[in-house]
mmCIF file of C-alpha atoms in Angstrom:
data_model
loop_
_atom_site.group_PDB
_atom_site.id
_atom_site.type_symbol
_atom_site.label_atom_id
_atom_site.label_comp_id
_atom_site.label_asym_id
_atom_site.label_seq_id
_atom_site.Cartn_x
_atom_site.Cartn_y
_atom_site.Cartn_z
ATOM 1 C CA UNK A 1029 0.000 -0.001 0.001
ATOM 2 C CA UNK A 1030 2.910 2.299 0.651
ATOM 3 C CA UNK A 1031 4.147 1.865 -2.924
ATOM 4 C CA UNK A 1032 0.640 2.251 -4.336
ATOM 5 C CA UNK A 1033 0.255 5.562 -2.518
ATOM 6 C CA UNK A 1034 3.105 7.050 -4.594
ATOM 7 C CA UNK A 1035 3.979 9.199 -1.592
ATOM 8 C CA UNK A 1036 7.623 9.817 -0.834
ATOM 9 C CA UNK A 1037 6.650 11.060 2.633
ATOM 10 C CA UNK A 1038 4.784 7.849 3.429
ATOM 11 C CA UNK A 1039 7.617 5.757 1.979
ATOM 12 C CA UNK A 1040 10.154 7.576 4.156
ATOM 13 C CA UNK A 1041 7.951 7.198 7.229
ATOM 14 C CA UNK A 1042 7.509 3.457 6.666
ATOM 15 C CA UNK A 1043 11.247 2.997 6.057
ATOM 16 C CA UNK A 1044 11.979 4.944 9.242
ATOM 17 C CA UNK A 1045 9.670 2.889 11.482
ATOM 18 C CA UNK A 1046 10.206 -0.517 9.846
ATOM 19 C CA UNK A 1047 13.002 -1.628 12.175
ATOM 20 C CA UNK A 1048 11.288 -0.161 15.250
ATOM 21 C CA UNK A 1049 8.101 -2.170 14.690
ATOM 22 C CA UNK A 1050 9.771 -5.394 13.525
ATOM 23 C CA UNK A 1051 9.718 -7.038 16.964
ATOM 24 C CA UNK A 1052 6.032 -6.304 17.542
ATOM 25 C CA UNK A 1053 5.188 -7.465 13.990
ATOM 26 C CA UNK A 1054 6.975 -10.766 14.580
ATOM 27 C CA UNK A 1055 5.231 -11.277 17.930
ATOM 28 C CA UNK A 1056 1.863 -10.366 16.483
ATOM 29 C CA UNK A 1057 2.203 -12.633 13.452
ATOM 30 C CA UNK A 1058 3.371 -15.467 15.704
ATOM 31 C CA UNK A 1059 0.012 -15.628 17.462
ATOM 32 C CA UNK A 1060 -2.336 -18.390 16.283
ATOM 33 C CA UNK A 1061 -4.672 -17.146 13.567
ATOM 34 C CA UNK A 1062 -3.070 -13.715 13.483
ATOM 35 C CA UNK A 1063 -1.538 -13.915 9.991
ATOM 36 C CA UNK A 1064 -4.958 -14.720 8.541
ATOM 37 C CA UNK A 1065 -6.566 -11.879 10.522
ATOM 38 C CA UNK A 1066 -3.884 -9.472 9.374
ATOM 39 C CA UNK A 1067 -4.302 -10.498 5.732
ATOM 40 C CA UNK A 1068 -8.083 -10.049 5.964
ATOM 41 C CA UNK A 1069 -7.486 -6.658 7.537
ATOM 42 C CA UNK A 1070 -5.171 -5.614 4.701
ATOM 43 C CA UNK A 1071 -7.750 -6.761 2.165
ATOM 44 C CA UNK A 1072 -10.443 -4.592 3.789
ATOM 45 C CA UNK A 1073 -8.139 -1.589 3.602
ATOM 46 C CA UNK A 1074 -7.261 -2.290 -0.047
ATOM 47 C CA UNK A 1075 -10.909 -2.853 -0.985
ATOM 48 C CA UNK A 1076 -11.901 0.481 0.542
ATOM 49 C CA UNK A 1077 -9.061 2.247 -1.265
ATOM 50 C CA UNK A 1078 -10.069 0.663 -4.582
ATOM 51 C CA UNK A 1079 -13.650 1.789 -3.968
ATOM 52 C CA UNK A 1080 -12.329 5.309 -3.253
ATOM 53 C CA UNK A 1081 -14.002 5.075 0.162
ATOM 54 C CA UNK A 1082 -11.747 7.292 2.268
ATOM 55 C CA UNK A 1083 -13.836 6.896 5.423
ATOM 56 C CA UNK A 1084 -13.991 3.115 4.987
ATOM 57 C CA UNK A 1085 -10.232 2.943 4.383
ATOM 58 C CA UNK A 1086 -9.528 5.047 7.476
ATOM 59 C CA UNK A 1087 -11.854 2.889 9.578
ATOM 60 C CA UNK A 1088 -10.292 -0.324 8.240
ATOM 61 C CA UNK A 1089 -6.789 1.026 8.904
ATOM 62 C CA UNK A 1090 -7.686 1.998 12.460
ATOM 63 C CA UNK A 1091 -9.102 -1.485 13.054
ATOM 64 C CA UNK A 1092 -5.914 -2.995 11.634
ATOM 65 C CA UNK A 1093 -3.709 -0.860 13.873
ATOM 66 C CA UNK A 1094 -5.759 -1.887 16.901
ATOM 67 C CA UNK A 1095 -5.443 -5.548 15.874
ATOM 68 C CA UNK A 1096 -1.685 -5.511 15.370
ATOM 69 C CA UNK A 1097 -0.983 -3.433 18.459
ATOM 70 C CA UNK A 1098 -2.701 -6.007 20.678
ATOM 71 C CA UNK A 1099 0.484 -7.889 21.563
ATOM 72 C CA UNK A 1100 1.911 -8.794 24.940
ATOM 73 C CA UNK A 1101 5.045 -6.789 24.196
ATOM 74 C CA UNK A 1102 3.040 -3.550 24.189
ATOM 75 C CA UNK A 1103 0.888 -4.233 27.233
#
């Protein structure tokens, strides 16, 4: 999605935080069922973007962030 946005600012932001969030990503994706949930979450975001539904995309992204931030490491 970062590449599809064609935003150098977003690309720089994602590159900057990539290493910082790696540990939480690995923990999150290591939880049973989490990879499938994360993929479904990404699909909802992409579907909303394709439909040019800004509110739906924002809501789907917020839900995704809440999902992936629910890891023991951050509690």
